Tab-separated table of C-alpha atoms and ligand atoms in Angstrom:
chain	number	residue	atom	x	y	z
F	13	MET	CA	1.278	19.838	-9.588
F	14	SER	CA	4.241	19.189	-7.323
F	15	ASN	CA	4.062	22.499	-5.460
F	16	TYR	CA	0.471	22.123	-4.380
F	17	GLN	CA	-0.692	20.918	-0.986
F	18	ILE	CA	-1.892	17.315	-0.670
F	19	GLU	CA	-5.570	18.406	-0.566
F	20	THR	CA	-5.237	20.114	-3.932
F	21	LYS	CA	-3.416	17.116	-5.387
F	22	CYS	CA	-6.231	14.783	-4.244
F	23	VAL	CA	-8.702	16.835	-6.227
F	24	GLN	CA	-6.707	18.149	-9.172
F	25	SER	CA	-3.661	16.012	-9.941
F	26	GLY	CA	-3.661	13.554	-12.811
F	27	TRP	CA	-6.230	14.679	-15.372
F	28	HIS	CA	-5.506	18.046	-17.005
F	29	PRO	CA	-7.934	18.451	-19.910
F	30	LYS	CA	-6.989	20.655	-22.809
F	31	LYS	CA	-9.327	22.941	-24.739
F	32	GLY	CA	-12.652	21.262	-25.397
F	33	GLU	CA	-11.763	18.007	-23.649
F	34	PRO	CA	-14.006	16.464	-20.961
F	35	ARG	CA	-13.657	18.053	-17.534
F	36	ILE	CA	-13.893	14.611	-15.950
F	37	LEU	CA	-11.328	11.892	-16.626
F	38	PRO	CA	-12.786	9.678	-19.372
F	39	ILE	CA	-12.867	5.899	-19.047
F	40	TYR	CA	-10.841	4.633	-21.972
F	41	GLN	CA	-12.832	1.433	-22.185
F	42	SER	CA	-10.742	0.046	-25.011
F	43	THR	CA	-8.435	-2.918	-25.164
F	44	THR	CA	-6.480	-1.450	-28.025
F	45	PHE	CA	-5.349	1.758	-29.769
F	46	LYS	CA	-5.127	2.647	-33.461
F	47	TYR	CA	-2.063	3.578	-35.539
F	48	ASP	CA	-1.616	4.668	-39.144
F	49	THR	CA	1.467	2.754	-40.147
F	50	SER	CA	3.013	-0.525	-39.227
F	51	ASP	CA	6.246	1.256	-38.380
F	52	GLN	CA	4.527	3.496	-35.795
F	53	MET	CA	3.257	0.414	-34.016
F	54	GLY	CA	6.591	-1.378	-34.308
F	55	ARG	CA	8.389	1.471	-32.564
F	56	LEU	CA	6.049	1.077	-29.575
F	57	PHE	CA	6.939	-2.595	-29.290
F	58	ASP	CA	10.622	-1.649	-29.229
F	59	LEU	CA	9.970	0.946	-26.498
F	60	GLU	CA	11.329	3.483	-28.994
F	61	ASP	CA	8.153	5.566	-28.895
F	62	ASN	CA	5.869	6.246	-26.007
F	63	GLY	CA	2.252	5.440	-26.747
F	64	TYR	CA	-0.678	3.179	-26.036
F	65	PHE	CA	-1.225	-0.005	-27.930
F	66	TYR	CA	-2.753	-2.589	-25.622
F	67	THR	CA	-4.433	-2.065	-22.239
F	68	ARG	CA	-2.546	-4.933	-20.566
F	69	LEU	CA	0.541	-2.725	-20.811
F	70	GLN	CA	-0.886	0.742	-20.453
F	71	ASN	CA	-4.209	2.539	-20.570
F	72	PRO	CA	-4.716	6.325	-20.419
F	73	THR	CA	-7.335	6.197	-17.638
F	74	ASN	CA	-5.096	4.024	-15.488
F	75	ASP	CA	-2.004	6.096	-16.177
F	76	THR	CA	-3.791	9.317	-15.276
F	77	VAL	CA	-4.890	7.935	-11.926
F	78	ALA	CA	-1.410	6.483	-11.300
F	79	GLN	CA	-0.036	9.952	-12.047
F	80	LYS	CA	-2.302	11.450	-9.392
F	81	ILE	CA	-1.101	8.976	-6.759
F	82	CYS	CA	2.482	9.572	-7.909
F	83	ASP	CA	2.024	13.313	-7.339
F	84	MET	CA	0.467	12.718	-3.946
F	85	GLU	CA	3.406	10.553	-2.851
F	86	GLY	CA	6.014	12.854	-4.383
F	87	GLY	CA	7.366	10.187	-6.745
F	88	VAL	CA	8.533	10.262	-10.361
F	89	ALA	CA	6.561	7.381	-11.881
F	90	ALA	CA	3.741	5.048	-10.911
F	91	MET	CA	1.560	2.227	-12.155
F	92	LEU	CA	-1.751	0.742	-11.130
F	93	THR	CA	-2.237	-2.971	-10.540
F	94	SER	CA	-5.315	-5.153	-10.149
F	95	SER	CA	-4.867	-5.459	-6.374
F	96	GLY	CA	-2.616	-4.549	-3.494
F	97	GLN	CA	-1.291	-8.105	-3.576
F	98	ALA	CA	-0.239	-7.649	-7.196
F	99	ALA	CA	1.397	-4.308	-6.331
F	100	ASN	CA	3.512	-5.838	-3.565
F	101	TYR	CA	4.391	-8.863	-5.648
F	102	TYR	CA	5.390	-6.801	-8.672
F	103	ALA	CA	7.343	-4.353	-6.535
F	104	VAL	CA	9.465	-7.254	-5.296
F	105	PHE	CA	9.577	-9.420	-8.410
F	106	ASN	CA	10.704	-6.445	-10.500
F	107	ILE	CA	14.094	-6.602	-8.753
F	108	CYS	CA	14.288	-10.142	-7.334
F	109	GLU	CA	14.651	-13.500	-9.008
F	110	ALA	CA	15.350	-17.105	-8.032
F	111	GLY	CA	18.394	-17.192	-5.767
F	112	ASP	CA	17.783	-13.755	-4.312
F	113	HIS	CA	16.900	-12.826	-0.760
F	114	MET	CA	14.703	-10.127	0.763
F	115	ILE	CA	13.987	-8.852	4.253
F	116	CYS	CA	10.508	-7.997	5.494
F	117	SER	CA	9.100	-6.616	8.706
F	118	SER	CA	7.176	-9.316	10.554
F	119	ALA	CA	4.333	-6.848	11.204
F	120	VAL	CA	2.640	-6.922	7.819
F	121	TYR	CA	-0.742	-7.696	6.339
F	122	GLY	CA	-1.556	-11.443	6.421
F	123	GLY	CA	-1.706	-11.660	2.633
F	124	THR	CA	1.704	-10.043	2.339
F	125	PHE	CA	3.128	-12.435	4.908
F	126	ASN	CA	1.800	-15.429	2.923
F	127	LEU	CA	3.139	-13.987	-0.304
F	128	PHE	CA	6.671	-13.509	0.992
F	129	GLN	CA	6.799	-16.457	3.342
F	130	ALA	CA	5.333	-19.103	1.042
F	131	THR	CA	4.653	-18.052	-2.542
F	132	VAL	CA	7.801	-16.153	-3.540
F	133	LYS	CA	9.754	-18.869	-1.750
F	134	LYS	CA	8.434	-21.377	-4.283
F	135	GLN	CA	9.926	-19.121	-6.942
F	136	GLY	CA	13.308	-19.307	-5.253
F	137	ILE	CA	13.228	-15.955	-3.458
F	138	SER	CA	13.866	-16.346	0.254
F	139	CYS	CA	12.631	-13.903	2.871
F	140	THR	CA	13.865	-13.172	6.380
F	141	PHE	CA	11.300	-11.578	8.675
F	142	VAL	CA	12.544	-9.004	11.172
F	143	ASP	CA	10.992	-7.291	14.163
F	144	PRO	CA	9.704	-3.858	13.049
F	145	ASP	CA	11.243	-2.431	16.230
F	146	ALA	CA	14.648	-3.980	15.527
F	147	SER	CA	17.718	-1.824	16.084
F	148	LEU	CA	20.036	-0.891	13.215
F	149	GLU	CA	22.450	-3.603	14.365
F	150	GLU	CA	19.697	-6.224	14.417
F	151	LEU	CA	18.536	-5.147	10.970
F	152	ALA	CA	22.113	-5.287	9.666
F	153	ALA	CA	22.381	-8.893	10.866
F	154	ALA	CA	19.529	-9.933	8.543
F	155	PHE	CA	21.321	-8.841	5.353
F	156	GLN	CA	23.002	-11.393	3.092
F	157	PRO	CA	25.168	-10.835	0.002
F	158	ASN	CA	22.143	-11.674	-2.191
F	159	THR	CA	19.665	-9.425	-0.342
F	160	LYS	CA	17.857	-7.180	-2.833
F	161	LEU	CA	15.401	-5.186	-0.772
F	162	LEU	CA	13.925	-4.315	2.605
F	163	PHE	CA	10.126	-4.270	2.873
F	164	ALA	CA	7.796	-2.937	5.588
F	165	GLU	CA	4.425	-1.300	6.153
F	166	THR	CA	4.431	2.327	7.299
F	167	LEU	CA	1.471	1.545	9.575
F	168	ALA	CA	1.075	-2.195	9.876
F	169	ASN	CA	-2.243	-3.909	9.220
F	170	PRO	CA	-3.522	-5.013	11.701
F	171	ALA	CA	-0.723	-4.621	14.300
F	172	LEU	CA	-0.745	-0.786	13.892
F	173	VAL	CA	3.017	-0.641	14.376
F	174	VAL	CA	4.332	2.701	13.157
F	175	LEU	CA	7.495	2.147	11.154
F	176	ASP	CA	10.612	4.128	11.924
F	177	ILE	CA	11.010	4.898	8.230
F	178	GLU	CA	14.315	6.749	8.557
F	179	LYS	CA	15.883	3.847	10.436
F	180	PHE	CA	14.706	1.293	7.885
F	181	ALA	CA	15.874	3.513	5.021
F	182	GLU	CA	19.296	3.812	6.622
F	183	ALA	CA	19.544	0.037	7.077
F	184	ALA	CA	18.547	-0.565	3.445
F	185	HIS	CA	20.776	2.115	1.939
F	186	SER	CA	23.843	1.171	3.951
F	187	HIS	CA	23.503	-2.295	2.356
F	188	GLY	CA	22.940	-0.932	-1.150
F	189	VAL	CA	19.295	-1.943	-1.492
F	190	PRO	CA	16.032	0.001	-1.700
F	191	LEU	CA	13.418	0.341	1.017
F	192	ILE	CA	9.955	-0.598	-0.226
F	193	VAL	CA	7.071	0.457	1.984
F	194	ASP	CA	3.392	-0.346	1.829
F	195	ASN	CA	1.676	2.939	2.710
F	196	THR	CA	-1.907	1.660	2.484
F	197	PHE	CA	-3.118	2.605	5.961
F	198	PRO	CA	-1.893	6.186	6.413
F	199	THR	CA	-2.214	7.040	2.673
F	200	PRO	CA	-0.131	9.965	1.381
F	201	VAL	CA	-2.596	12.291	3.092
F	202	ASN	CA	-1.175	11.289	6.477
F	203	CYS	CA	2.317	10.041	5.603
F	204	ARG	CA	4.660	10.585	2.679
F	205	PRO	CA	7.405	7.976	3.109
F	206	ILE	CA	9.532	9.166	0.183
F	207	ALA	CA	10.294	12.348	2.120
F	208	TRP	CA	11.724	10.118	4.890
F	209	GLY	CA	13.907	7.990	2.631
F	210	ALA	CA	11.648	5.226	1.254
F	211	ASP	CA	12.493	4.394	-2.363
F	212	ILE	CA	9.356	2.642	-3.536
F	213	VAL	CA	5.856	2.974	-2.144
F	214	THR	CA	3.045	0.486	-2.672
F	215	HIS	CA	-0.671	0.655	-1.984
F	216	SER	CA	-3.718	-1.456	-1.740
F	217	THR	CA	-5.977	1.225	-3.259
F	218	THR	CA	-8.831	-1.052	-2.175
F	219	LYS	CA	-8.739	0.611	1.227
F	220	TYR	CA	-8.941	4.347	2.006
F	221	MET	CA	-7.984	5.498	-1.481
F	222	ASP	CA	-11.102	3.957	-2.995
F	223	GLY	CA	-12.788	4.490	0.350
F	224	HIS	CA	-16.182	3.161	-0.692
F	225	ALA	CA	-15.374	-0.575	-0.772
F	226	MET	CA	-16.115	-0.695	-4.490
F	227	CYS	CA	-12.929	-1.770	-6.262
F	228	VAL	CA	-9.959	-3.959	-5.449
F	229	GLY	CA	-6.802	-2.294	-6.740
F	230	GLY	CA	-3.157	-1.501	-6.155
F	231	CYS	CA	-0.472	0.986	-7.032
F	232	ILE	CA	3.337	1.178	-7.102
F	233	VAL	CA	5.111	4.525	-6.910
F	234	ASP	CA	8.832	4.972	-7.527
F	235	SER	CA	10.636	7.884	-5.880
F	236	GLY	CA	13.302	7.815	-8.584
F	237	ASN	CA	15.850	8.230	-5.787
F	238	PHE	CA	17.490	4.821	-5.697
F	239	ASP	CA	20.640	4.688	-7.821
F	240	TRP	CA	20.424	1.227	-9.438
F	241	ASP	CA	23.563	1.836	-11.470
F	242	GLN	CA	25.588	2.367	-8.325
F	243	HIS	CA	24.728	-1.250	-7.438
F	244	LYS	CA	24.792	-2.639	-10.982
F	245	ASP	CA	25.711	-6.174	-9.986
F	246	LYS	CA	22.786	-6.432	-7.578
F	247	PHE	CA	20.134	-5.325	-10.058
F	248	PRO	CA	21.037	-6.798	-13.451
F	249	GLY	CA	17.398	-6.731	-14.553
F	250	LEU	CA	17.517	-2.931	-14.552
F	251	THR	CA	21.156	-2.345	-15.431
F	252	SER	CA	21.934	-4.948	-18.110
F	253	PRO	CA	20.336	-5.597	-21.532
F	254	ASP	CA	16.775	-6.974	-21.673
F	255	PRO	CA	16.737	-9.542	-24.484
F	256	THR	CA	12.939	-9.327	-24.702
F	257	TYR	CA	13.334	-5.693	-25.844
F	258	HIS	CA	16.260	-6.070	-28.230
F	259	GLY	CA	18.756	-5.507	-25.480
F	260	ILE	CA	17.677	-2.164	-24.069
F	261	ILE	CA	19.047	-1.287	-20.633
F	262	TYR	CA	16.293	0.232	-18.499
F	263	THR	CA	18.471	2.554	-16.423
F	264	GLU	CA	20.283	3.816	-19.515
F	265	LYS	CA	17.197	4.432	-21.572
F	266	PHE	CA	14.681	5.540	-18.950
F	267	GLY	CA	16.783	7.057	-16.155
F	268	LYS	CA	14.573	7.710	-13.150
F	269	GLY	CA	11.715	5.993	-14.966
F	270	ALA	CA	13.630	2.699	-15.178
F	271	TYR	CA	11.950	0.821	-12.345
F	272	ILE	CA	8.326	1.541	-13.349
F	273	THR	CA	9.078	1.123	-17.051
F	274	LYS	CA	10.505	-2.333	-16.397
F	275	ALA	CA	7.607	-3.248	-14.088
F	276	THR	CA	5.187	-2.245	-16.855
F	277	ALA	CA	6.999	-3.376	-19.991
F	278	GLN	CA	8.193	-6.673	-18.563
F	279	VAL	CA	6.380	-7.778	-15.389
F	280	MET	CA	2.924	-6.466	-16.307
F	281	ARG	CA	3.361	-7.565	-19.912
F	282	ASP	CA	4.076	-11.112	-18.793
F	283	LEU	CA	1.900	-11.485	-15.707
F	284	GLY	CA	-0.958	-9.167	-16.653
F	285	SER	CA	-2.529	-8.091	-13.339
F	286	ILE	CA	-3.984	-4.868	-14.707
F	287	GLN	CA	-6.539	-2.686	-13.048
F	288	SER	CA	-9.634	-2.259	-15.191
F	289	PRO	CA	-10.046	1.317	-16.500
F	290	GLN	CA	-13.541	1.346	-15.000
F	291	ASN	CA	-12.077	0.647	-11.561
F	292	ALA	CA	-9.355	3.243	-12.065
F	293	PHE	CA	-12.079	5.790	-12.813
F	294	LEU	CA	-13.876	4.924	-9.574
F	295	LEU	CA	-10.589	5.015	-7.673
F	296	ASN	CA	-10.047	8.524	-8.960
F	297	VAL	CA	-13.459	9.585	-7.654
F	298	GLY	CA	-12.440	8.168	-4.267
F	299	LEU	CA	-9.134	10.028	-4.315
F	300	GLU	CA	-10.932	13.346	-4.807
F	301	THR	CA	-12.260	13.181	-1.237
F	302	LEU	CA	-9.438	11.227	0.403
F	303	HIS	CA	-8.170	14.223	2.377
F	304	LEU	CA	-11.643	14.928	3.784
F	305	ARG	CA	-12.303	11.310	4.667
F	306	MET	CA	-8.918	10.654	6.279
F	307	ALA	CA	-9.418	13.605	8.617
F	308	ARG	CA	-12.842	12.303	9.664
F	309	HIS	CA	-11.634	8.699	10.011
F	310	CYS	CA	-8.894	9.904	12.363
F	311	GLU	CA	-11.152	12.225	14.330
F	312	ASN	CA	-13.751	9.486	14.866
F	313	ALA	CA	-11.121	6.841	15.636
F	314	GLN	CA	-9.530	9.091	18.265
F	315	LYS	CA	-12.892	9.481	20.021
F	316	VAL	CA	-13.625	5.751	19.854
F	317	ALA	CA	-10.110	4.850	21.056
F	318	GLU	CA	-10.540	7.151	24.054
F	319	TYR	CA	-13.966	5.657	24.784
F	320	LEU	CA	-12.570	2.101	24.650
F	321	ASP	CA	-9.515	3.045	26.668
F	322	ALA	CA	-11.729	4.234	29.517
F	323	HIS	CA	-14.094	1.231	29.404
F	324	GLU	CA	-13.953	-1.233	32.283
F	325	LYS	CA	-14.582	-4.273	30.060
F	326	VAL	CA	-11.717	-3.438	27.727
F	327	ALA	CA	-8.413	-5.198	28.427
F	328	TRP	CA	-6.264	-3.165	26.081
F	329	VAL	CA	-6.473	-0.668	23.191
F	330	ASN	CA	-3.938	-0.154	20.443
F	331	TYR	CA	-4.219	3.184	18.661
F	332	ALA	CA	-1.200	5.396	18.082
F	333	GLY	CA	-3.322	8.490	18.751
F	334	LEU	CA	-3.464	7.533	22.448
F	335	ALA	CA	-0.696	9.223	24.435
F	336	HIS	CA	0.285	5.992	26.225
F	337	ASN	CA	0.646	4.041	22.972
F	338	LYS	CA	4.062	2.555	22.258
F	339	TYR	CA	4.096	4.172	18.822
F	340	HIS	CA	2.688	7.562	19.802
F	341	ALA	CA	5.994	9.391	19.395
F	342	LEU	CA	6.767	7.786	16.027
F	343	ALA	CA	3.243	8.590	14.852
F	344	GLU	CA	3.672	12.230	15.884
F	345	LYS	CA	6.852	12.339	13.831
F	346	TYR	CA	5.766	10.526	10.677
F	347	MET	CA	1.976	11.063	10.766
F	348	PRO	CA	1.432	14.355	12.584
F	349	HIS	CA	-2.143	14.780	11.292
F	350	GLY	CA	-3.255	11.342	12.456
F	351	THR	CA	-2.627	7.732	11.505
F	352	CYS	CA	-5.814	6.144	10.166
F	353	GLY	CA	-9.215	4.939	11.310
F	354	VAL	CA	-8.169	1.456	12.364
F	355	ILE	CA	-8.059	0.574	16.059
F	356	SER	CA	-7.366	-2.784	17.612
F	357	PHE	CA	-8.435	-3.831	21.071
F	358	GLY	CA	-9.215	-6.841	23.224
F	359	LEU	CA	-11.883	-7.443	25.835
F	360	LYS	CA	-11.318	-8.793	29.316
F	361	GLY	CA	-12.039	-12.521	29.184
F	362	GLY	CA	-10.055	-13.128	26.028
F	363	ARG	CA	-10.771	-14.566	22.623
F	364	ASP	CA	-14.287	-15.955	23.182
F	365	VAL	CA	-15.591	-12.762	24.784
F	366	SER	CA	-14.125	-10.713	21.924
F	367	VAL	CA	-15.836	-12.919	19.341
F	368	GLY	CA	-19.156	-12.858	21.279
F	369	PHE	CA	-19.013	-9.071	21.461
F	370	MET	CA	-18.647	-8.759	17.708
F	371	ASP	CA	-21.773	-10.829	17.116
F	372	LYS	CA	-23.802	-8.303	19.148
F	373	LEU	CA	-22.940	-5.284	16.990
F	374	ASN	CA	-25.676	-3.775	14.811
F	375	LEU	CA	-24.466	-0.665	12.963
F	376	ILE	CA	-20.945	-2.031	12.818
F	377	ALA	CA	-20.769	-4.948	10.398
F	378	ILE	CA	-18.488	-7.985	10.364
F	379	VAL	CA	-16.784	-7.817	6.974
F	380	THR	CA	-13.412	-8.818	5.560
F	381	HIS	CA	-12.454	-5.268	4.920
F	382	VAL	CA	-10.958	-2.235	6.505
F	383	ALA	CA	-10.615	1.386	5.673
F	384	ASP	CA	-13.846	2.316	3.966
F	385	ALA	CA	-16.580	4.781	4.804
F	386	ARG	CA	-18.588	2.290	6.918
F	387	THR	CA	-17.438	1.184	10.351
F	388	CYS	CA	-16.657	-2.531	10.410
F	389	VAL	CA	-14.958	-5.193	12.535
F	390	LEU	CA	-12.947	-8.324	11.995
F	391	HIS	CA	-11.305	-10.898	14.237
F	392	PRO	CA	-7.944	-11.501	12.508
F	393	ALA	CA	-7.143	-14.733	14.379
F	394	SER	CA	-10.399	-16.253	13.039
F	395	HIS	CA	-10.385	-14.533	9.652
F	396	THR	CA	-7.507	-12.844	7.774
F	397	HIS	CA	-4.744	-14.487	9.811
F	398	ARG	CA	-6.492	-17.824	10.278
F	399	GLN	CA	-3.663	-19.797	8.651
F	400	MET	CA	-1.047	-18.602	11.145
F	401	THR	CA	0.218	-20.508	14.155
F	402	ASP	CA	-0.007	-18.816	17.570
F	403	GLU	CA	3.725	-18.162	17.323
F	404	GLN	CA	3.375	-16.492	13.907
F	405	LEU	CA	0.409	-14.481	15.189
F	406	LYS	CA	2.576	-13.213	18.019
F	407	GLU	CA	5.354	-12.202	15.647
F	408	ALA	CA	2.856	-10.395	13.440
F	409	GLY	CA	1.603	-8.516	16.496
F	410	VAL	CA	-1.839	-10.141	16.368
F	411	ALA	CA	-3.113	-11.229	19.779
F	412	PRO	CA	-5.705	-14.057	19.781
F	413	ASP	CA	-8.300	-11.720	21.355
F	414	LEU	CA	-7.528	-8.837	18.978
F	415	ILE	CA	-10.572	-7.163	17.439
F	416	ARG	CA	-9.770	-5.000	14.461
F	417	LEU	CA	-12.180	-2.104	14.345
F	418	SER	CA	-12.166	0.060	11.254
F	419	ILE	CA	-13.816	3.345	12.087
F	420	GLY	CA	-15.813	4.908	9.276
F	421	ILE	CA	-17.013	8.425	8.635
F	422	GLU	CA	-20.414	8.173	10.327
F	423	HIS	CA	-21.129	10.244	13.450
F	424	ALA	CA	-18.799	9.154	16.261
F	425	ASP	CA	-21.675	9.107	18.794
F	426	ASP	CA	-23.570	6.496	16.778
F	427	ILE	CA	-20.485	4.297	16.501
F	428	ILE	CA	-19.855	4.552	20.232
F	429	ALA	CA	-23.533	3.828	21.029
F	430	ASP	CA	-23.350	0.586	19.027
F	431	LEU	CA	-20.156	-0.440	20.816
F	432	GLU	CA	-21.744	0.392	24.168
F	433	GLN	CA	-24.870	-1.748	23.628
F	434	ALA	CA	-22.660	-4.684	22.585
F	435	MET	CA	-20.439	-4.130	25.654
F	436	GLU	CA	-23.536	-4.307	27.851
F	437	ALA	CA	-24.536	-7.595	26.224
F	438	VAL	CA	-21.268	-9.434	26.976
Y	219	PLP	C1	-5.367	-5.097	1.988
Y	219	PLP	C2	-3.923	-4.902	2.030
Y	219	PLP	C3	-3.080	-5.464	1.056
Y	219	PLP	C4	-3.606	-6.340	-0.045
Y	219	PLP	O1	-4.373	-5.574	-0.923
Y	219	PLP	P1	-5.553	-6.149	-1.821
Y	219	PLP	O2	-5.999	-4.937	-2.548
Y	219	PLP	O3	-6.575	-6.746	-0.918
Y	219	PLP	O4	-4.943	-7.168	-2.726
Y	219	PLP	C5	-1.735	-5.204	1.127
Y	219	PLP	N1	-1.232	-4.437	2.112
Y	219	PLP	C6	-2.009	-3.896	3.072
Y	219	PLP	C7	-1.380	-3.059	4.134
Y	219	PLP	C8	-3.373	-4.106	3.070
Y	219	PLP	O5	-4.133	-3.553	4.018
């Protein structure tokens, strides 16, 4: 499907039924798979044959949906995970172990910040956070001999910083490590980071990909472009024998599939954060309309951002679609069809006024979510980023008065009318 446009991939990639097979991707609601001889099964456990045997490792419904996302991103291999958190953790843990170091943009999702700042640290992996707008020289200064990867979000949640992907890729590659990007907010409909040099792409499929706020899920896509063997000493997990598989070497045996095969056969086998096939099925239904929804999210968000920008009670608006936005030029380069439906803004009067305003909304609900069909709001400083100090909030690009508004696919006039009545009430 690689020559098709993204719209066609959203609808058609992944499931290709043969004669007499169901038109719609079946849900393989089965923990296990049958074989005729003991030897057939044994070969699967040795990774000598490719086949299904237990859903914790692989399931046909999940793999088909992963294949669709892989096609959409322009990668070579992909896997689904139970959540975006699991995707980001696996993406890192697949190539890092105790004693290693990683670098991460400071403008990332609160859960990702916790994961890298606190949880992986307990496992002996240290993380240096860098300004997403850092120069190449500043980025270079963060690298250590044991650095294994550079991580960032293409469009940061909730700071809405647009990543200069080419610059980050250059910094990573000149230090012999891959660039891993979380592409949750723009989705491959609006941004395809692999084309700009990213090596591995992760997703919280919970957001726009599902789009209906039905299923928590994640995905990891490998571009196949990073040459692990060229940096053999840095990535022994991929380039030296795995004793848990009779000494196979992933890069030797699986070539461009090495990274995802290891993440599946080793990390998923041992940690087990699988997506349920039922959820993968629903995710696939979401993906079929992703291109239509993203366009409407962006169109509505542009109108709302312009409305807010012109409003006398609004102190500031952050949306890369606005010409005066700091990231407008980068967005035009990397996301020419729009960024996403998420806007952040603050009201004059600060934190308390912002919180009071949210309580007055009717159509727009307060939920811990973004990026689904229904317009919703959240106050990160009180909710998702509650655990951060004011200093950490600042580094993450989250002002105390910041309201995160996730614009849905309703009619823009109705969204604006709800905002207007709440504005009048504060
Ligand atoms: C939500 C989110 C995550 C975490 O994903 P879950 O599916 O909630 O585990 C990671 N990265 C970004 C950018 C997100 O928005």
